[in-house]
Every structure is written in C-alpha cells, then in structure tokens.
mmCIF file with all atom_site columns, C-alpha atoms in Angstrom:
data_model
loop_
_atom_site.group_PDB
_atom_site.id
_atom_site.type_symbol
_atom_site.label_atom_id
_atom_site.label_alt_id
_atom_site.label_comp_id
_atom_site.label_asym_id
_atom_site.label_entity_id
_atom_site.label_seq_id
_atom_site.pdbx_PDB_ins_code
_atom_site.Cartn_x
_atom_site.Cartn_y
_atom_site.Cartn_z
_atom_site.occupancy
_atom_site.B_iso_or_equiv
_atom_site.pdbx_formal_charge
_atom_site.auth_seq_id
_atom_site.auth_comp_id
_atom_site.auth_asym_id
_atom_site.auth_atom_id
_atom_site.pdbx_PDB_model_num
ATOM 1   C CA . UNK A 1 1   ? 12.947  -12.701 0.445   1.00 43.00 ? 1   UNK A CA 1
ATOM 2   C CA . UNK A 1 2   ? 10.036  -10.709 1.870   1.00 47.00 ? 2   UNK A CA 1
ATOM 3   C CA . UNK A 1 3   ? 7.855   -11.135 -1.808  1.00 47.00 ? 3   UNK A CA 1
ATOM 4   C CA . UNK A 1 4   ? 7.747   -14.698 -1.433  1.00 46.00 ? 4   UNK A CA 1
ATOM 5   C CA . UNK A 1 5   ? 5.338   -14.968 1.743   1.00 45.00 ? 5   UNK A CA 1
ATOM 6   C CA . UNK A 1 6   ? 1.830   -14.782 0.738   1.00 47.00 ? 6   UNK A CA 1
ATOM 7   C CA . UNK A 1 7   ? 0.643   -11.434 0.300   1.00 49.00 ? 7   UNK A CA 1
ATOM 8   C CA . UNK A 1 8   ? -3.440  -12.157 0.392   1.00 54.00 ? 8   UNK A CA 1
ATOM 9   C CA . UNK A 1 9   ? -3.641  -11.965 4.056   1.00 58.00 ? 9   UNK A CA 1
ATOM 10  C CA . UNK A 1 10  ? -2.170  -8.597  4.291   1.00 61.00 ? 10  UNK A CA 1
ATOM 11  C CA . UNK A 1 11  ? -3.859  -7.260  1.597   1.00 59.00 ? 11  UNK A CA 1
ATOM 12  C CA . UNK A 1 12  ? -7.217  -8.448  3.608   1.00 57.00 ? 12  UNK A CA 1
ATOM 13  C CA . UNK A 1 13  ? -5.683  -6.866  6.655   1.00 58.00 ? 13  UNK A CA 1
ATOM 14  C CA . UNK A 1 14  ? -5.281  -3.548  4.789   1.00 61.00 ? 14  UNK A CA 1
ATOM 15  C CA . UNK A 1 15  ? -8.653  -3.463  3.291   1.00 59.00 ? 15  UNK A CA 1
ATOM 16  C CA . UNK A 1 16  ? -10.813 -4.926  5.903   1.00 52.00 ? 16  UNK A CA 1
ATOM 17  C CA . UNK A 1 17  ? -10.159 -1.447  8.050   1.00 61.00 ? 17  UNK A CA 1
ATOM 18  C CA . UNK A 1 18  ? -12.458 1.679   8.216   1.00 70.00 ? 18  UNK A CA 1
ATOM 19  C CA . UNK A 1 19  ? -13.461 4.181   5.345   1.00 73.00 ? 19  UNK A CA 1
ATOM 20  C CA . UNK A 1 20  ? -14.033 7.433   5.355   1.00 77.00 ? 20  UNK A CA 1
ATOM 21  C CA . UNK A 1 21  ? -15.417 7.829   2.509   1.00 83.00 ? 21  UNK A CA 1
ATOM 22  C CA . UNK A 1 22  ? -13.786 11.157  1.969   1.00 90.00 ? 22  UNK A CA 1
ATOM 23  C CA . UNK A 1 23  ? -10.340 12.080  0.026   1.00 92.00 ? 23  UNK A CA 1
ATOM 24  C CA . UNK A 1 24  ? -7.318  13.079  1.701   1.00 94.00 ? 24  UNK A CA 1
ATOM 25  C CA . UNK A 1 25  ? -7.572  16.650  0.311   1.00 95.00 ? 25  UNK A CA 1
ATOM 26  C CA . UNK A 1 26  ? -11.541 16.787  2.386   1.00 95.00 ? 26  UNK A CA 1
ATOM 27  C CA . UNK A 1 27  ? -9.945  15.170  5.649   1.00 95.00 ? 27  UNK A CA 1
ATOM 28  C CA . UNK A 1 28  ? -6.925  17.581  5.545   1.00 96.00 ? 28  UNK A CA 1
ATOM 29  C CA . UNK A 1 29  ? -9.230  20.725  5.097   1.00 97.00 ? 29  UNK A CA 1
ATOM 30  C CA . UNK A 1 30  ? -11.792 20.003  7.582   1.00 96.00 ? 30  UNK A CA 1
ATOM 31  C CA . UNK A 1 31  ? -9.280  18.941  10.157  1.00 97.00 ? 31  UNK A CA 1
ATOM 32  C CA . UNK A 1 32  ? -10.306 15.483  10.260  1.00 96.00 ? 32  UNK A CA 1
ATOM 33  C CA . UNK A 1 33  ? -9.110  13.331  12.956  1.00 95.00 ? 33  UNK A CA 1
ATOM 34  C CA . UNK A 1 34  ? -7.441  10.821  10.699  1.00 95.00 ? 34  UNK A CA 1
ATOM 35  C CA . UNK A 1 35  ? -5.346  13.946  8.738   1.00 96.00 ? 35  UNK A CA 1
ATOM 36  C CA . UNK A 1 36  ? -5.047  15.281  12.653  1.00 96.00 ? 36  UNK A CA 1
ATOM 37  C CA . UNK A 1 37  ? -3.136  11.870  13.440  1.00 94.00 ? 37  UNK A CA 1
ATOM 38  C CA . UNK A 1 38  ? -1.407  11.550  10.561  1.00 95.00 ? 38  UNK A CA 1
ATOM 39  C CA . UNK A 1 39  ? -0.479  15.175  10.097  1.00 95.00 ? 39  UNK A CA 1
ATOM 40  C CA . UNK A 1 40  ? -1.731  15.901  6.945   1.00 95.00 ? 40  UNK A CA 1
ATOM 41  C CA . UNK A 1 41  ? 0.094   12.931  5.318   1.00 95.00 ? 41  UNK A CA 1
ATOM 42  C CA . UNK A 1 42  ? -1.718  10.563  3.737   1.00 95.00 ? 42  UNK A CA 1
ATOM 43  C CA . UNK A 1 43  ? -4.700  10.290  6.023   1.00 96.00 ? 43  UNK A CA 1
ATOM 44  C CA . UNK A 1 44  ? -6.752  7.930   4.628   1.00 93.00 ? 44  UNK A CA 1
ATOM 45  C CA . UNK A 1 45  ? -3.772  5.875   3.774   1.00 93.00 ? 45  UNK A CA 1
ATOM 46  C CA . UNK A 1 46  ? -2.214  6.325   7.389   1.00 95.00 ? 46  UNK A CA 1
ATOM 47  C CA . UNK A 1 47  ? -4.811  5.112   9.092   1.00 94.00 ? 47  UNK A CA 1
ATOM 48  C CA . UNK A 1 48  ? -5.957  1.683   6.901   1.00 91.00 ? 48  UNK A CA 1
ATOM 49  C CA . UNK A 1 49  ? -1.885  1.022   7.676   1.00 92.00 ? 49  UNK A CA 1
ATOM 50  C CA . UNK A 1 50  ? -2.382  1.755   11.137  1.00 92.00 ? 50  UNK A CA 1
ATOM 51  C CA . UNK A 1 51  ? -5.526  0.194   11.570  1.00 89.00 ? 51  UNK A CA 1
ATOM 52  C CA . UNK A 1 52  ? -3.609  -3.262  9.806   1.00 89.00 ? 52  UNK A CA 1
ATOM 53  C CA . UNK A 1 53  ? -1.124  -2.858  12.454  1.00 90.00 ? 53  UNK A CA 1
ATOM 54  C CA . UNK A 1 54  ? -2.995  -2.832  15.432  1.00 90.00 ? 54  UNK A CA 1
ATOM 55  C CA . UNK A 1 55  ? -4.976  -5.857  14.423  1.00 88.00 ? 55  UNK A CA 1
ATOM 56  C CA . UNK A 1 56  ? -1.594  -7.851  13.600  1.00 88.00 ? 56  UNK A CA 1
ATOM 57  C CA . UNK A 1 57  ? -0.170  -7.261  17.024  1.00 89.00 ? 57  UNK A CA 1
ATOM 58  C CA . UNK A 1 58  ? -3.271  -9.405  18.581  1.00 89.00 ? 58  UNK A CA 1
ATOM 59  C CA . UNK A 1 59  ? -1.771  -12.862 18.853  1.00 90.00 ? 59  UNK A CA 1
ATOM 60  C CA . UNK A 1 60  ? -4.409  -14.428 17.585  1.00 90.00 ? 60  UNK A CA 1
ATOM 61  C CA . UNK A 1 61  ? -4.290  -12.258 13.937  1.00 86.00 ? 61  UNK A CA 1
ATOM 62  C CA . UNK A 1 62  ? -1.038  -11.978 14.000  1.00 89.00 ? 62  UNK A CA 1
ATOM 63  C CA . UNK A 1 63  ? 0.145   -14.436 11.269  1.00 88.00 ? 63  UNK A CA 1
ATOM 64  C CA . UNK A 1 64  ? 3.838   -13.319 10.390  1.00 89.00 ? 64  UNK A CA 1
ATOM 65  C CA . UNK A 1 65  ? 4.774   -14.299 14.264  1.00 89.00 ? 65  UNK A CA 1
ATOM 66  C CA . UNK A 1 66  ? 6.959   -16.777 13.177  1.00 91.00 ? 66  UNK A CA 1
ATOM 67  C CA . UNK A 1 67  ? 9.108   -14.471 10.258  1.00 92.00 ? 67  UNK A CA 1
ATOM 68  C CA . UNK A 1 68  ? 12.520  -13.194 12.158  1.00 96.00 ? 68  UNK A CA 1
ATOM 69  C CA . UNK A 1 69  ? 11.923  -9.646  13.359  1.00 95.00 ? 69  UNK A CA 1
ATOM 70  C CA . UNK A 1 70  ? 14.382  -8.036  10.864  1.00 95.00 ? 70  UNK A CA 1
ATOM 71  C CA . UNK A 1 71  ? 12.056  -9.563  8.178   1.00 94.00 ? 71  UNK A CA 1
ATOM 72  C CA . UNK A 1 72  ? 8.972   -8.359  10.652  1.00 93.00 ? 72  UNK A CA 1
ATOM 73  C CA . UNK A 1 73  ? 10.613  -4.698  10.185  1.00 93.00 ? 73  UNK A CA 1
ATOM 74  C CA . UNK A 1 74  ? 11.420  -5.014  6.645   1.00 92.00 ? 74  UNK A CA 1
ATOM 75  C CA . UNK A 1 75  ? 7.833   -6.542  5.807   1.00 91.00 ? 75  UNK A CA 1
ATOM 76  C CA . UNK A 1 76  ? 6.067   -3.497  7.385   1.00 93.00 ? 76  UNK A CA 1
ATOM 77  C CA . UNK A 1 77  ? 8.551   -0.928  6.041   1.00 93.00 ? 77  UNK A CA 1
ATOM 78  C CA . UNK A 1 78  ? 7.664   -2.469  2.482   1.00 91.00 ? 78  UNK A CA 1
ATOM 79  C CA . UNK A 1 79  ? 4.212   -2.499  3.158   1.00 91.00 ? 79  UNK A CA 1
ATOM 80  C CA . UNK A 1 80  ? 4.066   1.240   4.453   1.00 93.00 ? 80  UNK A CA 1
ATOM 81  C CA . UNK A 1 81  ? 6.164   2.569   1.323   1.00 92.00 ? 81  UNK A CA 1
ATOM 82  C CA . UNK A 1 82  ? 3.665   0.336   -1.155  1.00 91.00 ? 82  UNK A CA 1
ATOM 83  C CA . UNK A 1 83  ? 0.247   1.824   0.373   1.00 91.00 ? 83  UNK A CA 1
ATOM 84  C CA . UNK A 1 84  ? 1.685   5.238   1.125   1.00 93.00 ? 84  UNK A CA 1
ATOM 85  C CA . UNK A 1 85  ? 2.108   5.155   -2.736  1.00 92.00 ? 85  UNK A CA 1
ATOM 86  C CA . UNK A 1 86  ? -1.311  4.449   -3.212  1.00 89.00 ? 86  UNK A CA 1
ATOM 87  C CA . UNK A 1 87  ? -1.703  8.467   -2.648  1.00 91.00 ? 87  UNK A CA 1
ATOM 88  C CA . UNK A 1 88  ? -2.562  10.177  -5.554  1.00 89.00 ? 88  UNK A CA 1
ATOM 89  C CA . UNK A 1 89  ? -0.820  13.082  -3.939  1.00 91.00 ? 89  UNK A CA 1
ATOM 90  C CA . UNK A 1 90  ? 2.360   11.606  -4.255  1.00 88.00 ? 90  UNK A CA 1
ATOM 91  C CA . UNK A 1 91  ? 1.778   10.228  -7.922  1.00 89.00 ? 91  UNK A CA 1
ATOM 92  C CA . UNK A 1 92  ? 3.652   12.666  -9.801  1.00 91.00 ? 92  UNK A CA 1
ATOM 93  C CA . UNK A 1 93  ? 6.715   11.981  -7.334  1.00 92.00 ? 93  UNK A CA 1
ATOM 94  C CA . UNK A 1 94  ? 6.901   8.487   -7.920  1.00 91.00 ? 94  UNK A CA 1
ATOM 95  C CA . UNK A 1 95  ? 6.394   8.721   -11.985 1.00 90.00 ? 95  UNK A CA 1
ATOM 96  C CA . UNK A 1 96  ? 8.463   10.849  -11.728 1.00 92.00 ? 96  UNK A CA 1
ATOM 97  C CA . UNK A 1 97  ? 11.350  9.054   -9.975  1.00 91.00 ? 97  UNK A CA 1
ATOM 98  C CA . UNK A 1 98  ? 10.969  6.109   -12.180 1.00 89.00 ? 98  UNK A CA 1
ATOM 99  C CA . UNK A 1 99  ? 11.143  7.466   -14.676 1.00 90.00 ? 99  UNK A CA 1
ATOM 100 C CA . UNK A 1 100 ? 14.454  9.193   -14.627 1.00 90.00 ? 100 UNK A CA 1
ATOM 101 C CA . UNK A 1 101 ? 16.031  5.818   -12.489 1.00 85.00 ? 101 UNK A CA 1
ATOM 102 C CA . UNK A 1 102 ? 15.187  3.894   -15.519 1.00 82.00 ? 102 UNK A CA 1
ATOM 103 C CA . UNK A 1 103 ? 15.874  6.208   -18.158 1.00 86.00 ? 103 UNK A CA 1
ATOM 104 C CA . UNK A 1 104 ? 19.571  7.017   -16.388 1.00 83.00 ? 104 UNK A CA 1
ATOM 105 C CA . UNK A 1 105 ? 20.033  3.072   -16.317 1.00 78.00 ? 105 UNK A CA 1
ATOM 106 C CA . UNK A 1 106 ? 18.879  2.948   -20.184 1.00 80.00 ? 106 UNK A CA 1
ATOM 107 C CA . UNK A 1 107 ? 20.950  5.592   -21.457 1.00 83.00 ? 107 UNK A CA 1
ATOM 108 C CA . UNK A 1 108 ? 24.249  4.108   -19.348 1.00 79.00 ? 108 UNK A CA 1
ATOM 109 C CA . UNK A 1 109 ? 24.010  0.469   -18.982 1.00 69.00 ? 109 UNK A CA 1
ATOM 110 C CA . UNK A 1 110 ? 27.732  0.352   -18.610 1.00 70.00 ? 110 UNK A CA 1
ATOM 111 C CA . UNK A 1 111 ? 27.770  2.417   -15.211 1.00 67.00 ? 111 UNK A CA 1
ATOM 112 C CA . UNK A 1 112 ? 27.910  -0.633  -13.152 1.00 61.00 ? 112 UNK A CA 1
ATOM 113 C CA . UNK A 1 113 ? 24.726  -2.516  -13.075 1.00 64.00 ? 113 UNK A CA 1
ATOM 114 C CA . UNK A 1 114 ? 25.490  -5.711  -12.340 1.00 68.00 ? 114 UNK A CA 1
ATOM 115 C CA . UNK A 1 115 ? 23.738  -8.055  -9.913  1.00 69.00 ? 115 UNK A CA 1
ATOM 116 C CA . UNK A 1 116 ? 21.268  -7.174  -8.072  1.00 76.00 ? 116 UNK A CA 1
ATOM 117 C CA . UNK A 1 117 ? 19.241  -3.548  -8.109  1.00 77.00 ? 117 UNK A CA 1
ATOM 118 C CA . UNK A 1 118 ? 19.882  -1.535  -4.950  1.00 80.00 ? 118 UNK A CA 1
ATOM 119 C CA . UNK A 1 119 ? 16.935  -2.391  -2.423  1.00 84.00 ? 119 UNK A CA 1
ATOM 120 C CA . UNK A 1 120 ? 15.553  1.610   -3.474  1.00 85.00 ? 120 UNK A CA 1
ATOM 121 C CA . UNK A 1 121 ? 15.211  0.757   -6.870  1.00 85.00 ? 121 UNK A CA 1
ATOM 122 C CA . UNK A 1 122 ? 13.333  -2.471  -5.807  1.00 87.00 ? 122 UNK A CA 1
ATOM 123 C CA . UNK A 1 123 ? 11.086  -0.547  -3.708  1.00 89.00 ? 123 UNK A CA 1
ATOM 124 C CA . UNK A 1 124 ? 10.501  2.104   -6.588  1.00 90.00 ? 124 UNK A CA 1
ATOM 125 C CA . UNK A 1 125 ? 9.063   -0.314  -9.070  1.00 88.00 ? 125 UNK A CA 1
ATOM 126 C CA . UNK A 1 126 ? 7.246   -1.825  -6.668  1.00 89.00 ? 126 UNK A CA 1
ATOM 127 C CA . UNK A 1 127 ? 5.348   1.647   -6.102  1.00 90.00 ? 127 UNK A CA 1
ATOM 128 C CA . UNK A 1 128 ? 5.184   1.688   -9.915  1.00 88.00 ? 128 UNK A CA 1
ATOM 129 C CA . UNK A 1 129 ? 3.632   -1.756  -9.860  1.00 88.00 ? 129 UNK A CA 1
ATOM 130 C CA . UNK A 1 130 ? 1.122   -0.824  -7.510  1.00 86.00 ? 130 UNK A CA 1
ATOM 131 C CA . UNK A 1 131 ? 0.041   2.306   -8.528  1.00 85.00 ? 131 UNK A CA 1
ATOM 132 C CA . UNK A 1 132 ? -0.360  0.438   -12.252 1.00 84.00 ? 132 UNK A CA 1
ATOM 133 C CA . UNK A 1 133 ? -2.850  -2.465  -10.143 1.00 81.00 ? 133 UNK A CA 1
ATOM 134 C CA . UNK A 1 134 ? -4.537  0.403   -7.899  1.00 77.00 ? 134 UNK A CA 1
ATOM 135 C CA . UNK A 1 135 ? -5.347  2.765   -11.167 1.00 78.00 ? 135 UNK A CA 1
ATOM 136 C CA . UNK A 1 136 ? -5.974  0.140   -13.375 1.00 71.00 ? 136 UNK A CA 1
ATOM 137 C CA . UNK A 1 137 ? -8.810  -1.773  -11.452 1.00 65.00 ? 137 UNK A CA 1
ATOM 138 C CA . UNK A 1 138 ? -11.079 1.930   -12.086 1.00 67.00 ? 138 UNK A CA 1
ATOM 139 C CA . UNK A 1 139 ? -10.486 0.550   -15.805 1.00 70.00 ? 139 UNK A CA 1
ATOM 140 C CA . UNK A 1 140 ? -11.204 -3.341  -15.580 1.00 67.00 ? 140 UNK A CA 1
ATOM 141 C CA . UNK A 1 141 ? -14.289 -5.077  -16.014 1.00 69.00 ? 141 UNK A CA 1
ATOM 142 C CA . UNK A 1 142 ? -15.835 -6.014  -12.800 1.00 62.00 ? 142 UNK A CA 1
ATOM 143 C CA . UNK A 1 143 ? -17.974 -9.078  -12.409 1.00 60.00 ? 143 UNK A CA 1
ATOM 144 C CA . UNK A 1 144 ? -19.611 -9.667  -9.307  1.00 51.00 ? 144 UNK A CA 1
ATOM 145 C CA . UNK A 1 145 ? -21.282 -12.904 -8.823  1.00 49.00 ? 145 UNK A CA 1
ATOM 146 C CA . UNK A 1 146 ? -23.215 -13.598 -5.276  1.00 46.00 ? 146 UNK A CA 1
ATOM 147 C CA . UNK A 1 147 ? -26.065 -16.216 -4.362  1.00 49.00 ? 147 UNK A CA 1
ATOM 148 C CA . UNK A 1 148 ? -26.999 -14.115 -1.214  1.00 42.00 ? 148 UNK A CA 1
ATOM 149 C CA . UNK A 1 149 ? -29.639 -11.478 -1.748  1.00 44.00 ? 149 UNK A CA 1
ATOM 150 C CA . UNK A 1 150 ? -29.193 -8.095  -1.798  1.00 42.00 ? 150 UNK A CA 1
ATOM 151 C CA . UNK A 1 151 ? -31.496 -7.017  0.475   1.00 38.00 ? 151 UNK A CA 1
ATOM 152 C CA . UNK A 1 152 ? -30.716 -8.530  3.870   1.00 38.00 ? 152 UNK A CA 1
ATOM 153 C CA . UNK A 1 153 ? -33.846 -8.394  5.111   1.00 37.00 ? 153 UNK A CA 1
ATOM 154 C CA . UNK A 1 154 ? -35.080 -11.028 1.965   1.00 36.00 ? 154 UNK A CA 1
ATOM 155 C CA . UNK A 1 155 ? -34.694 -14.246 2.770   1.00 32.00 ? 155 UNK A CA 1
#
C-alpha cells in the first residue's frame, strides 16, 4: 500500500518549493502567472505540486525510482488530491462530502459495507485528515528551538 512508504521526504519536497506569499483569491485577480498556469485552480497549491514534480524527475532527487510505476501513478494521484485539498476554496466541498459519506454509512450499516472502503472513500478521509493537520497547526503551540543566530550577519 502507497501509506506505508515514508511520507517525510515528500512532504519536504512539497514544502521546500517557492511562495508567493499571496492567497489564491490575490493570484487569481491580478492574473498571476501561477493562477495563469494553473487556470485559476488552486494556484498556489498547483504550483508547490508542480514544483515537487519537477524536482523528483531529476535522478538524483528522485527517491520513489524504485516503486512500480502503477504505484508511481497512484502515489502522485494521492498526493495531488491530498494538497489540492489543502485549498480553503474547496473546504466546504470536502466537509461537505464527508460528511454525508459517513452519515449515509451510519444511518445504513447494513447496505453492504463489508471489507474494505472503496479507494474514494479512502481518499476522502484522507482530505479530511489533512485539512484537520493543515488547520490545526494555526492552533498548536509552536516551539522553535535554534543555536544559530538570528541575524546572519552575527557570528
């Protein structure tokens, strides 16, 4: 399964892109060249995925090489669907979603639900999962301990 590979890399690969510094709602109105490429999805999302990509397909950052390329695609499918949810613009969408998948399962736990979930349902609490982690951390306590300076200049 794709979960089990470790996930620390990729989330370095995903946040050691470029940042605007601007919302998606700024970059879409000012015609931004990130919400020009990504037209108007996502922009700021877009391009940290496709930013992650690029660098993975040099051979020498490229550390899923060895996975099976069905896993390859199904690793960066997963990936795209969990950052794309990162979007507060598709928040409501996803709550939403959840919500009723798991209420309708609640209510009717007779309808068939044995073994597995179906692979969208997976993929749906994942997005649930990470929109929890990527809200949340505004909310946690952050502790940031560093023996270097702040000032590069000190020494």
């Amino acid at each position: 399964m794709i979960l089990s590979i470790e996930v620390d890399p990729i989330l370095v690969l995903l946040c050691s892109t470029s940042v605007s510094g601007f919302n998606n709602d700024f970059l879409i109105k000012t015609q931004d060249d990130w919400a020009i490429d990504s037209n108007d999805k996502s922009p700021n999302e877009s391009h940290h995925l496709a930013s992650a990509w690029r660098i993975l397909r040099n051979p020498e950052s490229n550390f899923i090489h060895r996975m099976p390329h069905a896993q390859q695609v199904q690793l960066r499918k997963l990936i795209i669907e969990m950052v794309l949810a990162t979007d507060m613009a598709e928040h409501m969408a996803i709550v939403s979603r959840l919500k009723t998948d798991l209420q309708k399962r609640l209510e009717n736990p007779d309808d068939g639900i044995e073994g597995p979930p179906p692979e969208n349902l997976k993929t749906l609490v994942l997005q649930g999962a990470i929109k929890i982690a990527d809200i949340g951390h505004l909310y946690a306590a952050h502790h940031v301990k560093s023996s270097l300076p702040l000032d590069p200049c000190r020494r």
